[in-house]
Structure formats: structure tokens, C-alpha cells
Amino acid sequence: MMLRRTVLTLNLFLVSLCVSAQNYEDLVQRGMSLLEADSLLEAETAFKDAMQVSPARKSNALLFRHVGQIQERTGRSQDALESYTMGLNLSPTTLGLLLDRASLYLRLDNDNRAIHDYTTVLELSPDHTEALFFRAWLYTRKRDYKGARADYEHLLRLQPTREEALLGLALLNEEDNRPREAMEQVNNIIQLYPNHATNYVVRGGMEQERKQYEAAIYDFDKAIQLEPENPEHYLSRANCYLAMKRRKLARRDIEHARSLGADTKIVAQLMAGLK
């Protein structure tokens, strides 16, 4: 009799496990289907239900990542941070979770935490190009020029012609009082990428800083020629015209930038300079 009860209990336990596993897989599959259909909130619910069915599964780290991404896309940044952190509690070395959390910290201007996560990624994967680039950018923002230079140089050894890394290093040298290196580098970038407007805007800004106004206007003109619908380029040229005290031309560019949807705060600042 005792043996029969033991066998019955064991069978019920095994059946329960099988049902639980089936429910978990079904819920995960439902969540993935809803995610593909862009039904974000329904997908989030399905993933959360799956994790409630089997909360100790290592694979929940991936579900926490999906949930965090949905929360980001629906404007719930703090919830997303919590989801990424819960996923990392389950699987601390998952690069996708670390990168997603670092990227969100970066967008929230939490530079120290973003750097910490990118550093963890690089400890796990020293040649990770995304982590190298963004940590270099953050180091530059914090004026840690030595750290930023090391990351940019490491990245450029891996990808010698990566445009944003070349441009980042040029801007770093400009900030780090290496004007000759900075200008040589941006000239080389323009030779490599002659049809990219941003590079001309960067060089124009450097020339304006050196009071080489005509050269700067030439570069801003070129940027506008390449991207005539970009309001930022008109604002850059307007700022240079203001430095040259050519207020009529500055006003024309500011008003045109405003018509293209330029940032109202920047427009107001430049308009104030016309007075």
C-alpha cells in the first residue's frame, strides 16, 4: 500500500512537471509570435506569465531581455532597467543584457553606470567593437582623454576605416589640445568619405574655432548641398555667420532651419544673438 502511494505521488509530480514545462514553452512561443506581430504589451504579458510558471529557469534571462526591450519601446525606462538587472541576476555574463542596459543608461545620461556595463562587456569580450566605441565616447564626455584614446586606438586596430571611430578620435584630439592632429585626421576622413555631410560640419566647426570663417562657410555650404533638408546644418552655418557679424545671412539660415523643424531651444539661442 505504501509503495502504491509513493508511485502515485511520483507520477503526479512528473505529470505536473510535464504540464508546467509545456505551459512554459507554449507561453514563450505565444510571446514570440506576439512580438513578431508587434503586439508588444500582449507579448510582455505572455513572457511574464511564462516566468511565473517556471521562475528559476536560466532561459528567463532572455525573457527578461525581451520584456526590457518592450518596456523601452513603450517609454518605461525605469521598468526596463529593472528587467535587464533581473535578467543579469540570473545570467551575469549575458552580453546582450549588459549592452542593452548600458545603452539605456547612456540615453538616461547615467554615464558611470553605462561605463561600468561596457567595461564588464570588455572584460568578457575584449575586442567588442560596440562597447569600445561607446566607452570611448563616454570617456571623452567625462574628459578622461587617456581612457578614450586607448579605446579608440584599440577599435581602429580592429576596424581601421570605421568612420565614427575616426571622427571620435579627431574630436578627442581637438578637445585634448592637439589641433594639428585633429585637423589632419578630419581631412583624411573627408578623403575617405567625401559624401558624408557630418564630416564637413565637424571640419567647419574646427575652422570656425580657429577663426577661419570663409573655410568654415565653405564646409557648411557643402554639408547643406549634401543634406539640404537637415536643419542642423543651417544652424551651424548661422552660428558661423553670427561670429562673422553677418546677421542678415544668419537670420535667413535660422528661419529656414526653423521651417525644417529645428530644435526650438537652439533656434531661440541663435535668435538672441541677432539682437
PDB file of C-alpha atoms in Angstrom:
ATOM      1  CA  MET A   1       0.000   0.000   0.000  1.00  0.00           C
ATOM      2  CA  MET A   2       2.777   2.399   0.932  1.00  0.00           C
ATOM      3  CA  LEU A   3       4.607   1.573  -2.304  1.00  0.00           C
ATOM      4  CA  ARG A   4       1.470   2.303  -4.357  1.00  0.00           C
ATOM      5  CA  ARG A   5       1.065   5.726  -2.714  1.00  0.00           C
ATOM      6  CA  THR A   6       4.707   6.553  -3.346  1.00  0.00           C
ATOM      7  CA  VAL A   7       4.426   5.576  -7.009  1.00  0.00           C
ATOM      8  CA  LEU A   8       1.179   7.548  -7.379  1.00  0.00           C
ATOM      9  CA  THR A   9       2.760  10.650  -5.792  1.00  0.00           C
ATOM     10  CA  LEU A  10       5.793  10.356  -8.059  1.00  0.00           C
ATOM     11  CA  ASN A  11       3.584  10.005 -11.140  1.00  0.00           C
ATOM     12  CA  LEU A  12       1.561  13.061 -10.177  1.00  0.00           C
ATOM     13  CA  PHE A  13       4.760  15.049  -9.623  1.00  0.00           C
ATOM     14  CA  LEU A  14       6.137  14.027 -13.040  1.00  0.00           C
ATOM     15  CA  VAL A  15       2.849  14.864 -14.740  1.00  0.00           C
ATOM     16  CA  SER A  16       2.885  18.255 -13.009  1.00  0.00           C
ATOM     17  CA  LEU A  17       6.412  18.923 -14.252  1.00  0.00           C
ATOM     18  CA  CYS A  18       5.459  17.978 -17.823  1.00  0.00           C
ATOM     19  CA  VAL A  19       2.386  20.232 -17.769  1.00  0.00           C
ATOM     20  CA  SER A  20       4.464  23.074 -16.326  1.00  0.00           C
ATOM     21  CA  ALA A  21       7.144  22.656 -18.998  1.00  0.00           C
ATOM     22  CA  GLN A  22       4.510  22.534 -21.726  1.00  0.00           C
ATOM     23  CA  ASN A  23       2.806  25.666 -20.393  1.00  0.00           C
ATOM     24  CA  TYR A  24       6.147  27.453 -20.201  1.00  0.00           C
ATOM     25  CA  GLU A  25       7.095  26.596 -23.779  1.00  0.00           C
ATOM     26  CA  ASP A  26       3.619  27.483 -25.023  1.00  0.00           C
ATOM     27  CA  LEU A  27       3.714  30.863 -23.296  1.00  0.00           C
ATOM     28  CA  VAL A  28       7.187  31.638 -24.617  1.00  0.00           C
ATOM     29  CA  GLN A  29       6.121  30.705 -28.142  1.00  0.00           C
ATOM     30  CA  ARG A  30       2.991  32.843 -27.785  1.00  0.00           C
ATOM     31  CA  GLY A  31       5.117  35.760 -26.604  1.00  0.00           C
ATOM     32  CA  MET A  32       7.493  35.421 -29.558  1.00  0.00           C
ATOM     33  CA  SER A  33       4.586  35.308 -32.018  1.00  0.00           C
ATOM     34  CA  LEU A  34       3.025  38.405 -30.460  1.00  0.00           C
ATOM     35  CA  LEU A  35       6.393  40.161 -30.519  1.00  0.00           C
ATOM     36  CA  GLU A  36       6.785  39.430 -34.234  1.00  0.00           C
ATOM     37  CA  ALA A  37       3.284  40.819 -34.770  1.00  0.00           C
ATOM     38  CA  ASP A  38       4.300  43.985 -32.872  1.00  0.00           C
ATOM     39  CA  SER A  39       1.683  43.313 -30.177  1.00  0.00           C
ATOM     40  CA  LEU A  40       4.099  44.484 -27.537  1.00  0.00           C
ATOM     41  CA  LEU A  41       2.033  44.632 -24.358  1.00  0.00           C
ATOM     42  CA  GLU A  42       0.436  41.240 -25.044  1.00  0.00           C
ATOM     43  CA  ALA A  43       3.900  39.772 -25.676  1.00  0.00           C
ATOM     44  CA  GLU A  44       5.150  41.251 -22.400  1.00  0.00           C
ATOM     45  CA  THR A  45       2.275  39.604 -20.537  1.00  0.00           C
ATOM     46  CA  ALA A  46       2.983  36.218 -22.132  1.00  0.00           C
ATOM     47  CA  PHE A  47       6.683  36.382 -21.232  1.00  0.00           C
ATOM     48  CA  LYS A  48       5.873  37.368 -17.636  1.00  0.00           C
ATOM     49  CA  ASP A  49       3.328  34.538 -17.381  1.00  0.00           C
ATOM     50  CA  ALA A  50       5.975  32.089 -18.604  1.00  0.00           C
ATOM     51  CA  MET A  51       8.401  33.262 -15.935  1.00  0.00           C
ATOM     52  CA  GLN A  52       5.746  32.845 -13.247  1.00  0.00           C
ATOM     53  CA  VAL A  53       5.188  29.257 -14.367  1.00  0.00           C
ATOM     54  CA  SER A  54       8.897  28.448 -14.069  1.00  0.00           C
ATOM     55  CA  PRO A  55      10.715  31.282 -12.241  1.00  0.00           C
ATOM     56  CA  ALA A  56      14.053  29.520 -11.723  1.00  0.00           C
ATOM     57  CA  ARG A  57      14.857  28.780 -15.364  1.00  0.00           C
ATOM     58  CA  LYS A  58      18.121  30.186 -16.699  1.00  0.00           C
ATOM     59  CA  SER A  59      16.373  30.843 -20.029  1.00  0.00           C
ATOM     60  CA  ASN A  60      14.319  33.514 -18.232  1.00  0.00           C
ATOM     61  CA  ALA A  61      17.317  35.805 -18.669  1.00  0.00           C
ATOM     62  CA  LEU A  62      16.395  36.020 -22.364  1.00  0.00           C
ATOM     63  CA  LEU A  63      12.751  36.644 -21.474  1.00  0.00           C
ATOM     64  CA  PHE A  64      13.769  39.474 -19.137  1.00  0.00           C
ATOM     65  CA  ARG A  65      15.690  40.944 -22.064  1.00  0.00           C
ATOM     66  CA  HIS A  66      12.611  40.789 -24.315  1.00  0.00           C
ATOM     67  CA  VAL A  67      10.489  42.349 -21.584  1.00  0.00           C
ATOM     68  CA  GLY A  68      13.052  45.108 -21.021  1.00  0.00           C
ATOM     69  CA  GLN A  69      13.189  45.906 -24.733  1.00  0.00           C
ATOM     70  CA  ILE A  70       9.389  46.107 -24.867  1.00  0.00           C
ATOM     71  CA  GLN A  71       9.370  48.419 -21.857  1.00  0.00           C
ATOM     72  CA  GLU A  72      11.954  50.663 -23.513  1.00  0.00           C
ATOM     73  CA  ARG A  73       9.936  50.802 -26.718  1.00  0.00           C
ATOM     74  CA  THR A  74       6.820  51.749 -24.759  1.00  0.00           C
ATOM     75  CA  GLY A  75       8.542  54.520 -22.811  1.00  0.00           C
ATOM     76  CA  ARG A  76       9.073  52.794 -19.439  1.00  0.00           C
ATOM     77  CA  SER A  77      12.789  53.243 -18.964  1.00  0.00           C
ATOM     78  CA  GLN A  78      12.952  52.519 -15.232  1.00  0.00           C
ATOM     79  CA  ASP A  79      10.948  49.310 -15.653  1.00  0.00           C
ATOM     80  CA  ALA A  80      13.315  48.296 -18.443  1.00  0.00           C
ATOM     81  CA  LEU A  81      16.348  48.854 -16.225  1.00  0.00           C
ATOM     82  CA  GLU A  82      14.795  46.621 -13.581  1.00  0.00           C
ATOM     83  CA  SER A  83      14.084  43.897 -16.144  1.00  0.00           C
ATOM     84  CA  TYR A  84      17.621  43.970 -17.536  1.00  0.00           C
ATOM     85  CA  THR A  85      19.005  43.823 -13.989  1.00  0.00           C
ATOM     86  CA  MET A  86      16.800  40.862 -13.086  1.00  0.00           C
ATOM     87  CA  GLY A  87      17.987  39.088 -16.222  1.00  0.00           C
ATOM     88  CA  LEU A  88      21.596  39.770 -15.275  1.00  0.00           C
ATOM     89  CA  ASN A  89      20.955  38.436 -11.780  1.00  0.00           C
ATOM     90  CA  LEU A  90      20.090  35.143 -13.465  1.00  0.00           C
ATOM     91  CA  SER A  91      22.885  35.281 -16.036  1.00  0.00           C
ATOM     92  CA  PRO A  92      25.557  37.910 -15.212  1.00  0.00           C
ATOM     93  CA  THR A  93      27.665  37.247 -18.320  1.00  0.00           C
ATOM     94  CA  THR A  94      24.940  37.636 -20.969  1.00  0.00           C
ATOM     95  CA  LEU A  95      26.397  40.243 -23.317  1.00  0.00           C
ATOM     96  CA  GLY A  96      23.054  41.224 -24.852  1.00  0.00           C
ATOM     97  CA  LEU A  97      21.618  42.168 -21.478  1.00  0.00           C
ATOM     98  CA  LEU A  98      24.746  44.094 -20.496  1.00  0.00           C
ATOM     99  CA  LEU A  99      24.743  46.003 -23.783  1.00  0.00           C
ATOM    100  CA  ASP A 100      21.028  46.798 -23.585  1.00  0.00           C
ATOM    101  CA  ARG A 101      21.359  48.092 -20.038  1.00  0.00           C
ATOM    102  CA  ALA A 102      24.494  50.084 -20.868  1.00  0.00           C
ATOM    103  CA  SER A 103      22.764  51.663 -23.870  1.00  0.00           C
ATOM    104  CA  LEU A 104      19.767  52.627 -21.743  1.00  0.00           C
ATOM    105  CA  TYR A 105      21.994  54.081 -19.029  1.00  0.00           C
ATOM    106  CA  LEU A 106      23.742  56.099 -21.740  1.00  0.00           C
ATOM    107  CA  ARG A 107      20.441  57.503 -23.021  1.00  0.00           C
ATOM    108  CA  LEU A 108      19.474  58.387 -19.443  1.00  0.00           C
ATOM    109  CA  ASP A 109      22.806  60.243 -19.000  1.00  0.00           C
ATOM    110  CA  ASN A 110      23.920  57.847 -16.264  1.00  0.00           C
ATOM    111  CA  ASP A 111      27.465  57.778 -17.606  1.00  0.00           C
ATOM    112  CA  ASN A 112      29.124  55.980 -14.697  1.00  0.00           C
ATOM    113  CA  ARG A 113      26.769  53.010 -14.805  1.00  0.00           C
ATOM    114  CA  ALA A 114      26.976  52.843 -18.595  1.00  0.00           C
ATOM    115  CA  ILE A 115      30.776  52.772 -18.390  1.00  0.00           C
ATOM    116  CA  HIS A 116      30.588  50.040 -15.748  1.00  0.00           C
ATOM    117  CA  ASP A 117      28.453  47.828 -18.012  1.00  0.00           C
ATOM    118  CA  TYR A 118      30.578  48.458 -21.109  1.00  0.00           C
ATOM    119  CA  THR A 119      33.660  47.637 -19.027  1.00  0.00           C
ATOM    120  CA  THR A 120      32.087  44.349 -17.964  1.00  0.00           C
ATOM    121  CA  VAL A 121      31.386  43.551 -21.622  1.00  0.00           C
ATOM    122  CA  LEU A 122      35.023  44.262 -22.485  1.00  0.00           C
ATOM    123  CA  GLU A 123      36.258  42.078 -19.635  1.00  0.00           C
ATOM    124  CA  LEU A 124      34.237  39.238 -21.158  1.00  0.00           C
ATOM    125  CA  SER A 125      34.958  40.129 -24.799  1.00  0.00           C
ATOM    126  CA  PRO A 126      37.993  42.481 -25.101  1.00  0.00           C
ATOM    127  CA  ASP A 127      37.512  43.173 -28.830  1.00  0.00           C
ATOM    128  CA  HIS A 128      33.818  44.013 -28.641  1.00  0.00           C
ATOM    129  CA  THR A 129      33.591  46.945 -31.055  1.00  0.00           C
ATOM    130  CA  GLU A 130      30.300  48.433 -29.832  1.00  0.00           C
ATOM    131  CA  ALA A 131      31.490  48.503 -26.229  1.00  0.00           C
ATOM    132  CA  LEU A 132      34.837  50.027 -27.239  1.00  0.00           C
ATOM    133  CA  PHE A 133      33.176  52.793 -29.251  1.00  0.00           C
ATOM    134  CA  PHE A 134      30.609  53.824 -26.670  1.00  0.00           C
ATOM    135  CA  ARG A 135      33.009  53.623 -23.743  1.00  0.00           C
ATOM    136  CA  ALA A 136      35.453  55.831 -25.681  1.00  0.00           C
ATOM    137  CA  TRP A 137      32.654  58.315 -26.343  1.00  0.00           C
ATOM    138  CA  LEU A 138      31.652  58.332 -22.675  1.00  0.00           C
ATOM    139  CA  TYR A 139      35.248  58.704 -21.527  1.00  0.00           C
ATOM    140  CA  THR A 140      35.581  61.720 -23.825  1.00  0.00           C
ATOM    141  CA  ARG A 141      32.437  63.240 -22.332  1.00  0.00           C
ATOM    142  CA  LYS A 142      33.927  62.768 -18.848  1.00  0.00           C
ATOM    143  CA  ARG A 143      37.247  64.268 -20.041  1.00  0.00           C
ATOM    144  CA  ASP A 144      39.070  61.001 -19.446  1.00  0.00           C
ATOM    145  CA  TYR A 145      41.079  61.542 -22.606  1.00  0.00           C
ATOM    146  CA  LYS A 146      43.622  58.845 -21.836  1.00  0.00           C
ATOM    147  CA  GLY A 147      40.954  56.178 -21.482  1.00  0.00           C
ATOM    148  CA  ALA A 148      39.074  57.400 -24.539  1.00  0.00           C
ATOM    149  CA  ARG A 149      42.228  57.422 -26.672  1.00  0.00           C
ATOM    150  CA  ALA A 150      43.086  53.853 -25.636  1.00  0.00           C
ATOM    151  CA  ASP A 151      39.623  52.630 -26.613  1.00  0.00           C
ATOM    152  CA  TYR A 152      39.536  54.478 -29.953  1.00  0.00           C
ATOM    153  CA  GLU A 153      43.007  53.221 -30.869  1.00  0.00           C
ATOM    154  CA  HIS A 154      42.050  49.659 -29.904  1.00  0.00           C
ATOM    155  CA  LEU A 155      38.892  49.921 -32.003  1.00  0.00           C
ATOM    156  CA  LEU A 156      40.759  51.338 -35.001  1.00  0.00           C
ATOM    157  CA  ARG A 157      43.254  48.485 -34.880  1.00  0.00           C
ATOM    158  CA  LEU A 158      40.250  46.199 -35.342  1.00  0.00           C
ATOM    159  CA  GLN A 159      38.416  48.408 -37.852  1.00  0.00           C
ATOM    160  CA  PRO A 160      40.904  50.894 -39.382  1.00  0.00           C
ATOM    161  CA  THR A 161      38.351  52.731 -41.544  1.00  0.00           C
ATOM    162  CA  ARG A 162      35.403  52.850 -39.131  1.00  0.00           C
ATOM    163  CA  GLU A 163      34.127  56.358 -39.741  1.00  0.00           C
ATOM    164  CA  GLU A 164      32.599  57.198 -36.372  1.00  0.00           C
ATOM    165  CA  ALA A 165      35.705  55.968 -34.564  1.00  0.00           C
ATOM    166  CA  LEU A 166      37.979  58.063 -36.779  1.00  0.00           C
ATOM    167  CA  LEU A 167      35.733  61.066 -36.217  1.00  0.00           C
ATOM    168  CA  GLY A 168      35.580  60.418 -32.480  1.00  0.00           C
ATOM    169  CA  LEU A 169      39.363  60.345 -32.248  1.00  0.00           C
ATOM    170  CA  ALA A 170      39.628  63.572 -34.250  1.00  0.00           C
ATOM    171  CA  LEU A 171      37.177  65.307 -31.918  1.00  0.00           C
ATOM    172  CA  LEU A 172      39.040  63.910 -28.928  1.00  0.00           C
ATOM    173  CA  ASN A 173      42.277  65.410 -30.206  1.00  0.00           C
ATOM    174  CA  GLU A 174      40.511  68.734 -30.726  1.00  0.00           C
ATOM    175  CA  GLU A 175      39.364  68.732 -27.096  1.00  0.00           C
ATOM    176  CA  ASP A 176      42.719  67.456 -25.847  1.00  0.00           C
ATOM    177  CA  ASN A 177      44.635  70.446 -27.306  1.00  0.00           C
ATOM    178  CA  ARG A 178      46.028  68.600 -30.310  1.00  0.00           C
ATOM    179  CA  PRO A 179      44.643  70.857 -33.052  1.00  0.00           C
ATOM    180  CA  ARG A 180      47.060  69.848 -35.794  1.00  0.00           C
ATOM    181  CA  GLU A 181      46.360  66.137 -35.333  1.00  0.00           C
ATOM    182  CA  ALA A 182      42.629  66.815 -35.190  1.00  0.00           C
ATOM    183  CA  MET A 183      42.593  68.772 -38.458  1.00  0.00           C
ATOM    184  CA  GLU A 184      44.801  66.247 -40.252  1.00  0.00           C
ATOM    185  CA  GLN A 185      42.510  63.462 -39.144  1.00  0.00           C
ATOM    186  CA  VAL A 186      39.294  65.150 -40.237  1.00  0.00           C
ATOM    187  CA  ASN A 187      40.874  65.961 -43.611  1.00  0.00           C
ATOM    188  CA  ASN A 188      41.700  62.275 -44.020  1.00  0.00           C
ATOM    189  CA  ILE A 189      38.165  61.298 -43.036  1.00  0.00           C
ATOM    190  CA  ILE A 190      36.741  63.574 -45.726  1.00  0.00           C
ATOM    191  CA  GLN A 191      39.028  61.955 -48.284  1.00  0.00           C
ATOM    192  CA  LEU A 192      37.711  58.546 -47.226  1.00  0.00           C
ATOM    193  CA  TYR A 193      34.063  59.643 -47.025  1.00  0.00           C
ATOM    194  CA  PRO A 194      33.649  62.679 -49.310  1.00  0.00           C
ATOM    195  CA  ASN A 195      29.855  62.464 -49.490  1.00  0.00           C
ATOM    196  CA  HIS A 196      29.084  62.417 -45.768  1.00  0.00           C
ATOM    197  CA  ALA A 197      27.783  65.778 -44.612  1.00  0.00           C
ATOM    198  CA  THR A 198      28.595  65.362 -40.921  1.00  0.00           C
ATOM    199  CA  ASN A 199      32.322  65.333 -41.628  1.00  0.00           C
ATOM    200  CA  TYR A 200      32.142  68.739 -43.303  1.00  0.00           C
ATOM    201  CA  VAL A 201      30.159  70.116 -40.355  1.00  0.00           C
ATOM    202  CA  VAL A 202      32.840  68.860 -37.963  1.00  0.00           C
ATOM    203  CA  ARG A 203      35.634  70.391 -40.017  1.00  0.00           C
ATOM    204  CA  GLY A 204      33.649  73.598 -40.382  1.00  0.00           C
ATOM    205  CA  GLY A 205      33.312  73.796 -36.612  1.00  0.00           C
ATOM    206  CA  MET A 206      37.058  73.332 -36.181  1.00  0.00           C
ATOM    207  CA  GLU A 207      37.762  76.022 -38.764  1.00  0.00           C
ATOM    208  CA  GLN A 208      35.333  78.392 -37.081  1.00  0.00           C
ATOM    209  CA  GLU A 209      37.102  77.783 -33.756  1.00  0.00           C
ATOM    210  CA  ARG A 210      40.336  78.851 -35.495  1.00  0.00           C
ATOM    211  CA  LYS A 211      38.563  81.935 -36.945  1.00  0.00           C
ATOM    212  CA  GLN A 212      38.979  80.526 -40.467  1.00  0.00           C
ATOM    213  CA  TYR A 213      35.482  81.726 -41.264  1.00  0.00           C
ATOM    214  CA  GLU A 214      35.477  81.518 -45.058  1.00  0.00           C
ATOM    215  CA  ALA A 215      36.778  77.955 -44.979  1.00  0.00           C
ATOM    216  CA  ALA A 216      34.120  77.106 -42.393  1.00  0.00           C
ATOM    217  CA  ILE A 217      31.338  78.590 -44.552  1.00  0.00           C
ATOM    218  CA  TYR A 218      32.612  76.525 -47.496  1.00  0.00           C
ATOM    219  CA  ASP A 219      32.284  73.357 -45.440  1.00  0.00           C
ATOM    220  CA  PHE A 220      28.838  74.252 -44.083  1.00  0.00           C
ATOM    221  CA  ASP A 221      27.749  75.003 -47.670  1.00  0.00           C
ATOM    222  CA  LYS A 222      28.983  71.570 -48.704  1.00  0.00           C
ATOM    223  CA  ALA A 223      27.070  69.887 -45.883  1.00  0.00           C
ATOM    224  CA  ILE A 224      23.885  71.706 -46.903  1.00  0.00           C
ATOM    225  CA  GLN A 225      24.446  70.700 -50.508  1.00  0.00           C
ATOM    226  CA  LEU A 226      24.683  67.051 -49.452  1.00  0.00           C
ATOM    227  CA  GLU A 227      21.755  67.197 -46.985  1.00  0.00           C
ATOM    228  CA  PRO A 228      19.545  70.174 -47.873  1.00  0.00           C
ATOM    229  CA  GLU A 229      16.708  69.073 -45.556  1.00  0.00           C
ATOM    230  CA  ASN A 230      18.841  68.803 -42.415  1.00  0.00           C
ATOM    231  CA  PRO A 231      18.101  71.820 -40.174  1.00  0.00           C
ATOM    232  CA  GLU A 232      21.246  71.289 -38.081  1.00  0.00           C
ATOM    233  CA  HIS A 233      23.497  72.268 -40.977  1.00  0.00           C
ATOM    234  CA  TYR A 234      21.719  75.609 -41.420  1.00  0.00           C
ATOM    235  CA  LEU A 235      22.064  76.292 -37.705  1.00  0.00           C
ATOM    236  CA  SER A 236      25.800  75.540 -37.898  1.00  0.00           C
ATOM    237  CA  ARG A 237      26.198  77.991 -40.766  1.00  0.00           C
ATOM    238  CA  ALA A 238      24.043  80.572 -38.986  1.00  0.00           C
ATOM    239  CA  ASN A 239      26.288  80.345 -35.935  1.00  0.00           C
ATOM    240  CA  CYS A 240      29.307  80.988 -38.118  1.00  0.00           C
ATOM    241  CA  TYR A 241      27.605  83.950 -39.797  1.00  0.00           C
ATOM    242  CA  LEU A 242      26.907  85.368 -36.333  1.00  0.00           C
ATOM    243  CA  ALA A 243      30.610  85.075 -35.493  1.00  0.00           C
ATOM    244  CA  MET A 244      31.313  86.970 -38.718  1.00  0.00           C
ATOM    245  CA  LYS A 245      28.651  89.568 -37.748  1.00  0.00           C
ATOM    246  CA  ARG A 246      26.695  88.818 -40.922  1.00  0.00           C
ATOM    247  CA  ARG A 247      23.352  88.954 -39.169  1.00  0.00           C
ATOM    248  CA  LYS A 248      21.110  89.061 -42.225  1.00  0.00           C
ATOM    249  CA  LEU A 249      22.516  85.798 -43.551  1.00  0.00           C
ATOM    250  CA  ALA A 250      22.386  84.283 -40.070  1.00  0.00           C
ATOM    251  CA  ARG A 251      18.704  85.213 -39.727  1.00  0.00           C
ATOM    252  CA  ARG A 252      17.917  83.650 -43.099  1.00  0.00           C
ATOM    253  CA  ASP A 253      19.511  80.356 -42.067  1.00  0.00           C
ATOM    254  CA  ILE A 254      17.867  80.343 -38.629  1.00  0.00           C
ATOM    255  CA  GLU A 255      14.432  80.907 -40.109  1.00  0.00           C
ATOM    256  CA  HIS A 256      14.980  78.235 -42.728  1.00  0.00           C
ATOM    257  CA  ALA A 257      16.158  75.788 -40.050  1.00  0.00           C
ATOM    258  CA  ARG A 258      13.036  76.563 -38.027  1.00  0.00           C
ATOM    259  CA  SER A 259      10.870  75.791 -41.068  1.00  0.00           C
ATOM    260  CA  LEU A 260      12.593  72.400 -41.284  1.00  0.00           C
ATOM    261  CA  GLY A 261      11.765  71.582 -37.661  1.00  0.00           C
ATOM    262  CA  ALA A 262      14.968  72.609 -35.879  1.00  0.00           C
ATOM    263  CA  ASP A 263      15.288  72.375 -32.103  1.00  0.00           C
ATOM    264  CA  THR A 264      13.356  75.373 -30.735  1.00  0.00           C
ATOM    265  CA  LYS A 265      15.811  75.974 -27.891  1.00  0.00           C
ATOM    266  CA  ILE A 266      18.768  76.254 -30.258  1.00  0.00           C
ATOM    267  CA  VAL A 267      16.758  78.477 -32.588  1.00  0.00           C
ATOM    268  CA  ALA A 268      15.898  80.780 -29.663  1.00  0.00           C
ATOM    269  CA  GLN A 269      19.551  80.967 -28.568  1.00  0.00           C
ATOM    270  CA  LEU A 270      20.711  81.917 -32.039  1.00  0.00           C
ATOM    271  CA  MET A 271      17.887  84.408 -32.498  1.00  0.00           C
ATOM    272  CA  ALA A 272      19.003  86.074 -29.264  1.00  0.00           C
ATOM    273  CA  GLY A 273      22.432  86.543 -30.830  1.00  0.00           C
ATOM    274  CA  LEU A 274      20.889  88.642 -33.583  1.00  0.00           C
ATOM    275  CA  LYS A 275      19.996  91.416 -31.142  1.00  0.00           C
TER     276      LYS A 275
END
